[in-house]
């Protein structure tokens, strides 16, 4: 069992992908490289290494985690989250930070796969006509 | 320690209070030598992250709005942050500690307080009255708007008449239009926000292109941060701004503040004598510096007490059709003041505004879910992203002496004692949020939402750090007088949101700037 297989299964448990809504089908995390991002982050973080080890230990071994059903893996992660919330949150953040910034995921969410600048976003100008009922009501501020 | 040449006025902090004070003094008393000391750096647009592929994750780490989060991520080189012990506060402090202060990473919603906000005790029997009125501050609100550059629409019936805004209102998007129609259906007040954002060229700066993440700093300079507005104007008048100068102490001799001690970027200490010392480092930074300087030692002193923060509660409505997503300035679209004033039948004193804001980035929205992982989280995110209307209940926070800022018994790496905030959300605020959620449900129902998601009191909303050096005429109940002058020692002025006796239910930037202009006018009149 390679650790890469374990990490791929782990990130796919965090962001499994699939049909999310009628309009949105998301890729699994390993398909967009979250396992590699996690491995890179682990090399500089003892906290991340520790929480990943705990997850494997809780399953019996990395192989057992990979070989278990999705529901069993989810139970495992829920237990670890309850026992070590801060470390688990770091794991989720690292995984999701890579996932939700990946162009393939943003495209799946129907959102442009580019940073906000320099293009910005086009929005129509404000329509003052919407305020007609507010104006018609008159002043409401409290005089004092 | 190097002894610097004396100046007439030294100002600690270059956020809205310090920057506005510096500019106003420089134009009304042009012969005075005015020096601003700022612990952080000038932030360059090309260092900001809105054009970077990592913009979403940057907002969680070194570019977070929380100084503690930035420090945990290794720090941000532009913001000279200090740790704040916030373990006894459900709301976490947010700020920027660089040139321009928190106007650099604010959302730039720029409402004024209202006439009744200055008289809560007289009108409603809660809080404390200000030593002056809305009418006294109004000309300074007007001047502050001109200097800052405020987009919006004059004629809001929830306010006394205001001058024409500098540029037209922001686009409110599909979600904003739907919200406006819902308010109309209910017969409730709403209005597009006043925001310190250019929607057309103004003040030598360009227009916003609705990119969204204002809290990362505005690369285009369309958002009116003080490093782009007041400070360049003040410097053109001869004000000196010394960045990377960390003030550690106000020097007090024989009952008068006579200068400050600061450390420069190399850590060398300097003594800077001044005739007047103006402190404007926000409700935590100002309190920390003044307490560390030996002020407020009397157990009866109010310094550090009455911390107020505007607790907020979110309600998100989900819709089947596609709305805006994270397009448009994140903190600002429109607001309602329908429930701003006291109505005793509601079961609480004072009131709240409802702001309609924008969606966050996909990553921020994903991490807000609980749990934030697994198939269910992905379904929830896909259902919400690009399909939500965001309502925010912004409550008036009433002054409570037990909500306070104190020093810790240890010296931090910046040479100042550590600082702690202790804060509890009041029963009045909780009642306000409970009742307010009934109104957000009304709005979302009228707008046709299929589902409502509530997030009361999210931790990362402690933007407004106010009230800890409050002003008043009675030295037993206030730290400074109506002109910001310290009751305890001469020559010391506080010119930031710390002095606000009450805070209304609106963002304070506009009021902080107006107060600072007023204080500077009064000082100039006295000494010029």
XYZ file of C-alpha atoms in Angstrom:
672
model
C 0.000 0.000 0.000
C 1.499 3.303 -1.035
C 0.907 6.355 1.072
C -0.270 8.098 -2.090
C -3.219 5.710 -2.344
C -4.068 6.414 1.286
C -3.898 10.183 0.842
C -6.004 9.994 -2.318
C -8.662 8.034 -0.460
C -8.480 10.434 2.459
C -8.999 13.576 0.372
C -11.763 11.848 -1.584
C -13.504 11.241 1.727
C -13.337 14.977 2.410
C -14.417 16.064 -1.089
C -15.840 12.989 -2.836
C -17.293 14.764 -5.854
C -20.225 13.447 -7.867
C -23.600 14.879 -8.762
C -24.215 17.672 -6.221
C -27.250 19.302 -7.821
C -28.954 19.038 -11.208
C -26.616 21.675 -12.572
C -23.417 20.831 -10.704
C -21.276 17.702 -10.923
C -18.062 17.986 -8.966
C -14.814 16.041 -9.480
C -13.338 13.945 -6.647
C -10.544 15.680 -4.753
C -7.825 13.287 -5.909
C -8.658 14.054 -9.533
C -7.653 17.687 -9.057
C -4.510 16.983 -7.070
C -5.658 17.524 -3.497
C -3.686 14.462 -2.398
C -0.495 16.000 -3.744
C -1.314 19.331 -2.114
C -1.906 17.552 1.187
C 1.378 15.661 0.916
C 3.214 18.911 0.266
C 1.545 20.600 3.217
C 2.296 17.643 5.487
C 5.998 17.960 4.807
C 5.970 21.297 6.602
C 3.396 20.598 9.299
C 3.739 18.173 12.187
C 0.080 18.835 13.033
C -1.052 17.581 9.643
C 1.228 14.567 9.772
C -0.141 13.754 13.206
C -3.804 13.955 12.252
C -3.283 11.841 9.139
C -1.520 9.221 11.259
C -4.359 9.245 13.761
C -6.861 8.609 10.967
C -4.864 5.625 9.732
C -4.435 4.265 13.258
C -8.124 4.651 13.973
C -8.897 2.525 10.901
C -6.346 -0.107 11.945
C -3.924 0.836 9.178
C -3.694 2.920 6.036
C -4.614 -0.177 4.029
C -7.668 -0.792 6.180
C -8.795 2.822 5.675
C -8.470 2.476 1.908
C -10.221 -0.870 1.891
C -13.174 0.153 4.039
C -16.585 1.307 2.839
C -17.211 5.031 2.392
C -19.613 5.034 5.331
C -16.983 3.457 7.597
C -14.410 6.014 6.497
C -16.880 8.803 7.211
C -17.513 7.404 10.709
C -13.771 7.304 11.268
C -13.373 10.925 10.235
C -16.298 12.029 12.373
C -14.684 10.411 15.399
C -11.344 12.035 14.705
C -13.025 15.385 14.150
C -14.722 15.093 17.512
C -11.523 14.096 19.322
C -9.139 16.528 17.635
C -11.229 19.351 16.180
C -8.420 21.829 15.569
C -6.073 19.413 13.837
C -8.923 17.984 11.798
C -9.993 21.468 10.755
C -6.462 22.061 9.453
C -6.716 18.926 7.332
C -10.071 19.995 5.910
C -8.833 23.526 5.247
C -5.747 22.368 3.365
C -7.796 19.999 1.242
C -10.636 22.404 0.532
C -8.262 25.298 -0.147
C -6.761 23.357 -3.018
C -10.089 21.917 -4.143
C -12.145 25.097 -4.321
C -9.411 27.077 -6.036
C -8.881 24.507 -8.769
C -10.081 25.645 -12.225
C -11.921 22.379 -12.833
C -13.929 22.754 -9.620
C -14.700 26.433 -10.235
C -15.841 25.584 -13.756
C -18.082 22.871 -12.327
C -19.612 25.515 -10.037
C -20.210 27.715 -13.084
C -17.821 30.360 -11.780
C -14.928 31.861 -13.743
C -11.647 30.075 -13.098
C -9.692 33.299 -12.705
C -8.893 35.644 -9.838
C -11.263 38.597 -9.316
C -8.798 41.120 -10.750
C -8.094 42.560 -13.199
C -11.356 41.770 -14.993
C -13.813 42.213 -12.108
C -17.469 41.455 -12.742
C -20.069 43.265 -14.803
C -23.225 44.240 -12.905
C -26.059 46.428 -14.203
C -26.349 49.896 -12.643
C -28.773 50.510 -9.805
C -32.355 51.136 -10.907
C -33.683 54.056 -8.829
C -37.218 53.233 -9.880
C -37.234 50.417 -7.342
C -37.256 53.031 -4.581
C -40.568 54.626 -5.557
C -42.540 53.073 -2.651
C -39.817 54.024 -0.164
C -39.813 57.623 -1.332
C -43.610 57.768 -1.355
C -43.765 56.802 2.309
C -41.768 59.876 3.308
C -39.339 60.516 6.133
C -39.092 57.877 8.845
C -36.118 59.082 10.861
C -36.759 59.880 14.483
C -36.631 63.585 15.112
C -35.260 64.473 18.504
C 17.662 56.289 23.078
C 17.685 58.857 20.292
C 15.977 62.118 21.150
C 14.044 63.471 18.187
C 13.362 67.138 17.460
C 10.118 68.244 19.104
C 6.962 68.562 17.037
C 3.725 70.329 17.767
C 1.524 67.280 17.332
C 2.382 63.606 17.168
C -0.391 61.274 16.044
C -0.226 57.570 16.869
C -2.007 55.545 14.173
C -2.992 56.394 10.606
C -6.459 54.869 10.326
C -9.608 56.904 9.863
C -9.251 58.824 13.134
C -5.546 59.632 12.948
C -5.507 60.373 9.225
C -8.556 62.657 9.315
C -7.165 64.468 12.363
C -3.787 64.977 10.646
C -5.312 66.401 7.477
C -7.698 68.725 9.267
C -4.948 70.100 11.528
C -2.604 70.529 8.580
C -5.052 72.723 6.701
C -6.368 74.706 9.675
C -2.991 75.228 11.356
C -0.490 75.039 8.490
C 2.427 76.331 10.533
C 2.366 73.445 12.960
C 4.794 70.546 12.683
C 2.655 67.409 12.577
C 4.042 63.883 12.671
C 2.142 60.609 12.227
C 3.682 57.424 13.606
C 2.443 54.126 12.203
C 3.596 50.693 13.330
C 3.016 49.007 9.939
C 3.977 49.715 6.352
C 2.487 51.351 3.280
C 0.742 48.514 1.444
C 1.547 48.441 -2.253
C -1.239 47.430 -4.658
C 0.887 44.802 -6.393
C 1.344 43.006 -3.048
C -2.411 42.520 -2.690
C -3.914 39.182 -3.664
C -7.054 39.879 -5.703
C -5.216 39.164 -8.952
C -3.491 36.093 -7.603
C -4.671 32.501 -8.094
C -4.323 32.003 -4.319
C -6.707 34.841 -3.459
C -9.228 32.605 -1.727
C -6.771 30.799 0.506
C -4.794 34.002 1.174
C -7.898 35.342 2.904
C -7.654 32.493 5.402
C -4.004 33.049 6.263
C -1.596 35.957 5.915
C -4.335 38.154 4.395
C -7.079 37.275 6.858
C -8.937 40.124 8.528
C -7.988 38.752 11.939
C -4.534 39.754 13.217
C -4.402 36.543 15.236
C -5.076 34.505 12.079
C -2.402 36.421 10.188
C 0.104 35.788 12.959
C -0.817 32.094 13.035
C -0.071 31.956 9.304
C 3.387 33.427 9.855
C 2.404 37.079 9.724
C 1.775 39.637 7.024
C 4.814 41.809 6.278
C 2.660 44.903 5.719
C 0.644 44.760 8.933
C 2.612 44.976 12.211
C 0.239 42.763 14.150
C 0.191 41.936 17.828
C -1.484 38.971 19.461
C -4.790 39.623 21.204
C -6.009 37.205 23.846
C -9.605 36.733 22.712
C -10.337 33.497 24.555
C -13.051 35.165 26.618
C -14.796 36.799 23.689
C -17.139 34.988 21.298
C -16.427 37.712 18.735
C -12.843 37.919 17.510
C -11.069 41.222 16.843
C -10.434 42.214 13.224
C -8.163 45.044 12.105
C -5.220 46.094 9.922
C -2.058 47.415 11.533
C -0.455 49.238 8.628
C -0.619 52.676 7.034
C -4.293 53.542 6.569
C -5.338 51.336 9.479
C -8.359 49.120 9.094
C -9.655 51.180 6.179
C -7.171 49.106 4.145
C -9.091 45.864 4.654
C -12.562 47.105 5.553
C -15.728 46.454 3.579
C -16.200 50.245 3.279
C -19.888 50.415 4.185
C -20.047 54.075 5.255
C -23.318 54.976 6.995
C -23.718 57.847 9.399
C -25.161 57.458 12.845
C -28.616 58.986 13.265
C -29.833 61.843 15.489
C -31.372 59.485 18.042
C -28.073 57.587 18.384
C -26.616 60.560 20.219
C -29.355 60.559 22.871
C -30.120 56.954 23.764
C -30.379 57.643 27.481
C -32.665 60.634 27.152
C -34.863 58.957 24.571
C -34.879 55.309 25.602
C -33.325 55.129 29.070
C -30.338 53.027 27.986
C -26.684 53.764 27.307
C -25.462 57.297 27.799
C -25.975 60.506 25.854
C -23.172 61.927 23.771
C -21.840 65.321 24.832
C -22.973 66.682 21.463
C -25.649 66.085 18.859
C -25.957 64.868 15.285
C -26.388 68.485 14.216
C -23.047 69.361 15.828
C -21.329 66.582 13.900
C -23.207 67.017 10.612
C -20.813 69.505 8.939
C -17.941 67.161 9.716
C -19.852 64.196 8.298
C -20.240 66.244 5.120
C -16.545 67.133 4.971
C -15.538 63.554 5.737
C -17.741 62.316 2.889
C -16.109 64.711 0.435
C -12.584 63.796 1.490
C -13.313 60.087 1.527
C -15.401 59.838 -1.613
C -18.740 58.206 -0.865
C -20.946 56.506 -3.412
C -24.662 56.328 -2.808
C -27.904 58.146 -3.319
C -29.065 61.208 -1.418
C -32.675 61.420 -0.278
C -32.809 58.444 2.089
C -35.963 59.040 4.188
C -34.362 57.223 7.146
C -31.932 60.133 7.601
C -32.038 63.893 7.795
C -31.237 65.265 4.339
C -27.641 64.591 3.293
C -25.465 66.246 0.676
C -25.230 64.691 -2.776
C -23.014 61.615 -2.728
C -19.671 61.777 -4.534
C -20.498 59.059 -7.067
C -23.639 57.036 -7.970
C -24.733 54.040 -5.881
C -23.165 50.632 -6.243
C -24.968 48.085 -8.391
C -27.022 45.897 -6.068
C -27.134 42.834 -8.295
C -29.910 40.330 -8.816
C -30.012 39.416 -5.135
C -30.209 43.081 -4.153
C -33.031 43.763 -6.603
C -34.941 40.788 -5.322
C -34.386 41.940 -1.738
C -35.523 45.475 -2.612
C -38.702 44.101 -4.166
C -39.299 42.012 -1.036
C -38.905 45.074 1.204
C -41.351 46.925 -1.065
C -43.847 44.079 -0.808
C -43.626 44.276 2.984
C -43.838 48.076 2.972
C -40.482 48.375 4.737
C -37.705 50.896 4.347
C -34.589 50.101 2.285
C -31.943 52.120 0.484
C -28.722 51.477 -1.441
C -25.713 51.838 0.861
C -23.405 54.759 1.278
C -20.020 53.150 0.648
C -16.484 54.527 0.647
C -16.038 53.157 -2.851
C -15.791 55.031 -6.141
C -18.370 53.973 -8.700
C -16.915 56.563 -11.065
C -13.530 58.290 -11.056
C -13.239 60.584 -8.027
C -10.396 62.112 -6.071
C -7.832 61.047 -8.640
C -8.808 57.416 -8.189
C -10.592 55.040 -10.558
C -13.907 53.219 -10.300
C -14.721 49.872 -8.728
C -15.121 46.968 -11.173
C -17.143 44.838 -8.725
C -14.378 42.293 -8.255
C -15.694 41.336 -4.810
C -13.038 40.708 -2.128
C -12.616 44.241 -0.684
C -11.205 42.736 2.505
C -7.997 41.788 0.683
C -7.298 45.467 -0.008
C -8.300 47.251 -3.198
C -5.708 46.901 -5.967
C -7.528 49.455 -8.119
C -7.635 52.110 -5.432
C -11.379 52.421 -5.925
C -11.995 51.714 -2.254
C -11.316 54.782 -0.158
C -8.692 53.732 2.331
C -6.940 56.482 4.277
C -3.553 55.743 2.688
C -5.167 56.932 -0.570
C -7.352 59.770 0.728
C -6.473 61.712 3.859
C -2.808 60.836 4.175
C -1.608 61.982 0.728
C -3.578 65.210 1.221
C -2.083 65.701 4.670
C 1.428 64.998 3.376
C 0.913 67.556 0.619
C 0.226 70.015 3.448
C 3.507 69.126 5.128
C 2.504 66.332 7.515
C 5.234 63.721 7.972
C 4.215 60.054 8.092
C 6.797 57.761 9.647
C 5.874 54.128 9.011
C 7.323 51.107 10.831
C 7.515 53.149 14.012
C 5.973 51.298 16.895
C 4.902 53.495 19.778
C 5.513 51.781 23.100
C 4.649 54.492 25.578
C 3.147 57.924 26.011
C 5.488 59.953 28.205
C 3.698 61.704 31.064
C 5.481 64.256 33.245
C 3.886 66.332 35.965
C 0.356 65.668 34.814
C 1.012 66.387 31.152
C 1.702 64.121 28.183
C 4.979 65.353 26.705
C 5.793 62.897 23.941
C 6.051 59.253 23.005
C 8.694 56.542 22.991
C 8.792 54.505 19.800
C 10.892 51.755 18.258
C 11.893 52.080 14.620
C 12.152 49.260 12.063
C 15.605 48.366 13.363
C 14.347 48.216 16.930
C 16.120 51.399 17.999
C 14.257 53.468 20.554
C 13.429 57.118 19.980
C 11.946 59.732 22.255
C 9.640 62.035 20.325
C 8.662 65.148 22.273
C 5.410 66.849 21.250
C 3.115 69.530 22.593
C 0.053 67.396 21.890
C -0.173 63.621 21.608
C -3.082 62.196 19.645
C -3.750 58.473 20.000
C -5.844 56.767 17.328
C -5.031 53.063 17.325
C -8.561 51.594 17.698
C -10.436 50.417 20.786
C -7.855 47.767 21.583
C -4.610 49.400 20.441
C -5.374 52.764 22.009
C -6.364 51.200 25.307
C -3.314 48.969 25.320
C -0.950 51.889 24.758
C -2.596 54.144 27.319
C -2.770 51.474 30.012
C 0.860 50.575 29.291
C 1.718 54.252 29.786
C 0.319 54.203 33.293
C -2.990 55.867 32.551
C -6.309 54.553 33.812
C -4.713 53.007 36.920
C -7.466 54.237 39.239
C -9.832 51.287 39.752
C -12.708 53.642 39.024
C -11.269 54.653 35.630
C -13.402 53.810 32.610
C -10.342 53.298 30.379
C -10.664 49.874 28.784
C -14.290 49.413 29.796
C -17.495 49.588 27.723
C -16.076 47.735 24.707
C -18.763 47.607 21.979
C -18.636 45.629 18.718
C -22.006 45.449 16.867
C -22.761 41.718 17.116
C -24.228 40.421 13.853
C -26.338 37.483 12.723
C -26.589 36.146 9.183
C -29.581 34.717 7.365
C -29.018 33.266 3.913
C -31.906 32.595 1.596
C -31.501 29.929 -1.086
C -33.129 30.272 -4.489
C -33.540 27.920 -7.425
C -32.402 30.423 -10.001
C -28.913 31.769 -10.471
C -28.129 35.006 -8.596
C -24.861 36.933 -8.390
C -22.323 34.806 -6.567
C -19.369 36.715 -5.108
C -19.640 39.653 -7.511
C -19.774 43.219 -6.225
C -18.206 44.731 -3.094
C -18.634 42.024 -0.506
C -19.945 44.084 2.393
C -22.227 46.487 0.704
C -25.371 46.486 -1.391
C -28.378 47.882 0.485
C -29.786 48.248 3.987
C -33.029 48.655 5.862
C -33.531 50.869 8.910
C -37.116 49.739 9.397
C -36.299 48.380 12.863
C -33.622 50.811 13.920
C -35.463 52.606 16.720
C -36.792 51.396 20.059
C -40.218 49.750 20.140
C -40.739 48.360 23.636
C -43.309 45.852 22.387
C -40.454 43.917 20.736
C -38.851 43.044 24.040
C -35.544 44.845 23.690
C -34.111 48.352 23.740
C -32.889 50.171 20.653
C -32.701 48.282 17.348
C -30.800 46.986 14.354
C -30.210 47.491 10.678
C -30.580 44.762 8.097
C -27.808 44.819 5.514
C -28.012 42.924 2.256
C -24.446 41.968 1.392
C -22.875 39.617 -1.182
C -21.777 36.026 -1.281
C -18.290 35.037 -0.183
C -15.776 33.097 -2.247
C -16.513 29.388 -2.852
C -13.779 28.384 -0.408
C -15.038 30.682 2.363
C -18.561 29.368 1.854
C -17.379 25.754 1.846
C -15.469 26.149 5.104
C -18.416 27.823 6.807
C -20.545 24.689 6.406
C -20.884 22.268 9.288
C -19.503 19.756 8.711
C -17.265 21.302 6.063
C -16.414 17.974 4.467
C -18.111 14.972 2.886
C -20.766 14.490 0.227
C -23.432 16.413 2.147
C -21.185 19.482 2.432
C -20.567 19.417 -1.302
C -24.275 19.205 -2.052
C -24.973 22.097 0.328
C -22.244 24.216 -1.231
C -23.479 23.533 -4.757
C -27.030 24.378 -3.720
C -25.941 27.638 -2.066
C -23.163 29.003 -4.250
C -24.449 31.438 -6.847
C -27.992 30.911 -5.520
C -28.102 32.812 -2.241
C -29.194 36.159 -0.844
C -27.241 37.246 2.219
C -28.971 39.249 4.957
C -27.136 40.527 7.990
C -28.746 41.730 11.217
C -26.390 44.384 12.620
C -27.340 45.130 16.205
C -26.790 48.145 18.381
C -24.433 47.103 21.149
C -25.125 48.854 24.448
C -22.271 49.855 26.765
C -21.455 47.395 29.555
C -18.528 48.099 31.914
C -17.667 44.395 32.140
C -16.914 44.209 28.422
C -13.376 45.412 28.535
C -9.788 45.476 27.342
C -7.044 44.793 29.893
C -3.310 44.159 29.924
C -1.690 40.791 30.474
C 1.171 40.241 32.839
C 3.715 39.667 30.088
C 5.588 41.738 27.539
C 4.980 40.893 23.885
C 7.568 40.955 21.106
C 6.579 44.521 20.193
C 7.711 45.742 23.611
C 4.212 46.415 24.916
C 2.317 44.364 27.493
C 0.061 41.673 26.082
C -3.595 42.579 25.715
C -6.806 40.744 26.423
C -10.412 41.391 25.511
C -13.278 40.083 27.580
C -16.711 40.370 26.024
C -20.134 38.786 26.458
C -23.102 39.197 24.148
C -25.892 40.845 26.140
C -29.385 39.509 26.681
C -30.685 42.615 24.917
C -28.643 41.741 21.827
C -29.766 38.105 21.936
C -33.391 39.203 22.107
C -32.774 41.573 19.215
C -31.302 38.798 17.080
C -34.138 36.388 17.908
C -36.715 38.981 16.912
C -34.647 40.060 13.906
C -34.592 36.522 12.588
C -38.357 36.684 12.401
C -37.974 39.678 10.108
C -35.311 38.078 7.912
C -37.677 35.144 7.470
C -40.370 37.602 6.394
C -38.011 39.129 3.841
C -36.800 35.829 2.435
C -40.343 34.505 2.201
C -41.432 37.646 0.368
C -38.432 37.252 -1.937
C -39.362 33.667 -2.794
C -36.504 31.841 -1.083
C -36.938 28.083 -0.858
C -34.870 27.755 2.308
C -33.233 29.918 5.002
C -29.915 29.181 6.682
C -29.078 31.017 9.889
C -25.660 31.783 11.313
C -25.979 33.823 14.509
C -22.918 35.548 15.967
C -20.177 34.195 13.695
C -16.827 34.749 15.479
C -14.958 36.608 12.754
C -17.093 39.740 12.917
C -15.321 41.868 15.520
C -14.620 44.732 13.132
C -15.834 47.566 15.283
C -13.731 47.963 18.418
C -15.353 50.904 20.141
C -16.070 52.678 23.392
C -13.041 51.848 25.561
C -11.987 55.468 26.200
C -15.374 57.055 26.061
C -16.046 60.757 25.973
C -18.282 62.796 28.197
C -18.420 65.848 30.360
C -18.147 63.958 33.666
C -14.572 62.774 34.383
C -15.940 60.055 36.658
C -17.879 58.480 33.807
C -15.646 59.195 30.828
C -11.958 59.177 29.845
C -11.970 62.155 27.475
C -14.091 65.258 27.051
C -16.184 66.222 24.028
C -13.052 67.405 22.216
C -11.225 64.135 22.820
C -9.034 65.643 25.578
C -8.038 63.227 28.302
C -9.486 64.140 31.702
C -6.548 62.519 33.510
C -3.576 64.337 31.956
C -3.184 67.428 29.805
C -1.923 67.349 26.225
C -3.397 63.943 25.378
C -6.199 63.479 22.855
C -7.928 60.269 21.776
C -9.273 60.492 18.224
C -10.689 57.129 17.241
C -13.725 54.943 17.883
C -12.582 54.380 21.456
C -14.269 57.621 22.444
C -17.758 56.709 21.233
C -20.126 56.607 24.242
C -22.683 54.609 22.232
C -22.404 53.181 18.749
C -25.794 53.014 17.047
C -26.390 50.042 14.775
C -24.236 51.218 11.904
C -20.635 50.781 10.815
C -18.507 53.414 12.570
C -15.989 54.582 9.938
C -17.999 57.596 8.888
C -18.525 58.716 12.497
C -14.885 58.144 13.473
C -13.700 60.348 10.618
C -16.250 63.061 11.404
C -15.368 63.057 15.114
C -11.659 63.348 14.337
C -12.276 66.300 12.017
C -14.319 67.983 14.746
C -11.670 67.384 17.410
C -8.931 68.743 15.148
C -11.007 71.839 14.386
C -11.418 72.515 18.078
C -7.723 72.071 18.778
C -6.795 74.284 15.836
C -9.140 76.969 17.015
C -7.518 76.876 20.428
C -3.858 76.937 19.460
C -3.605 78.428 15.975
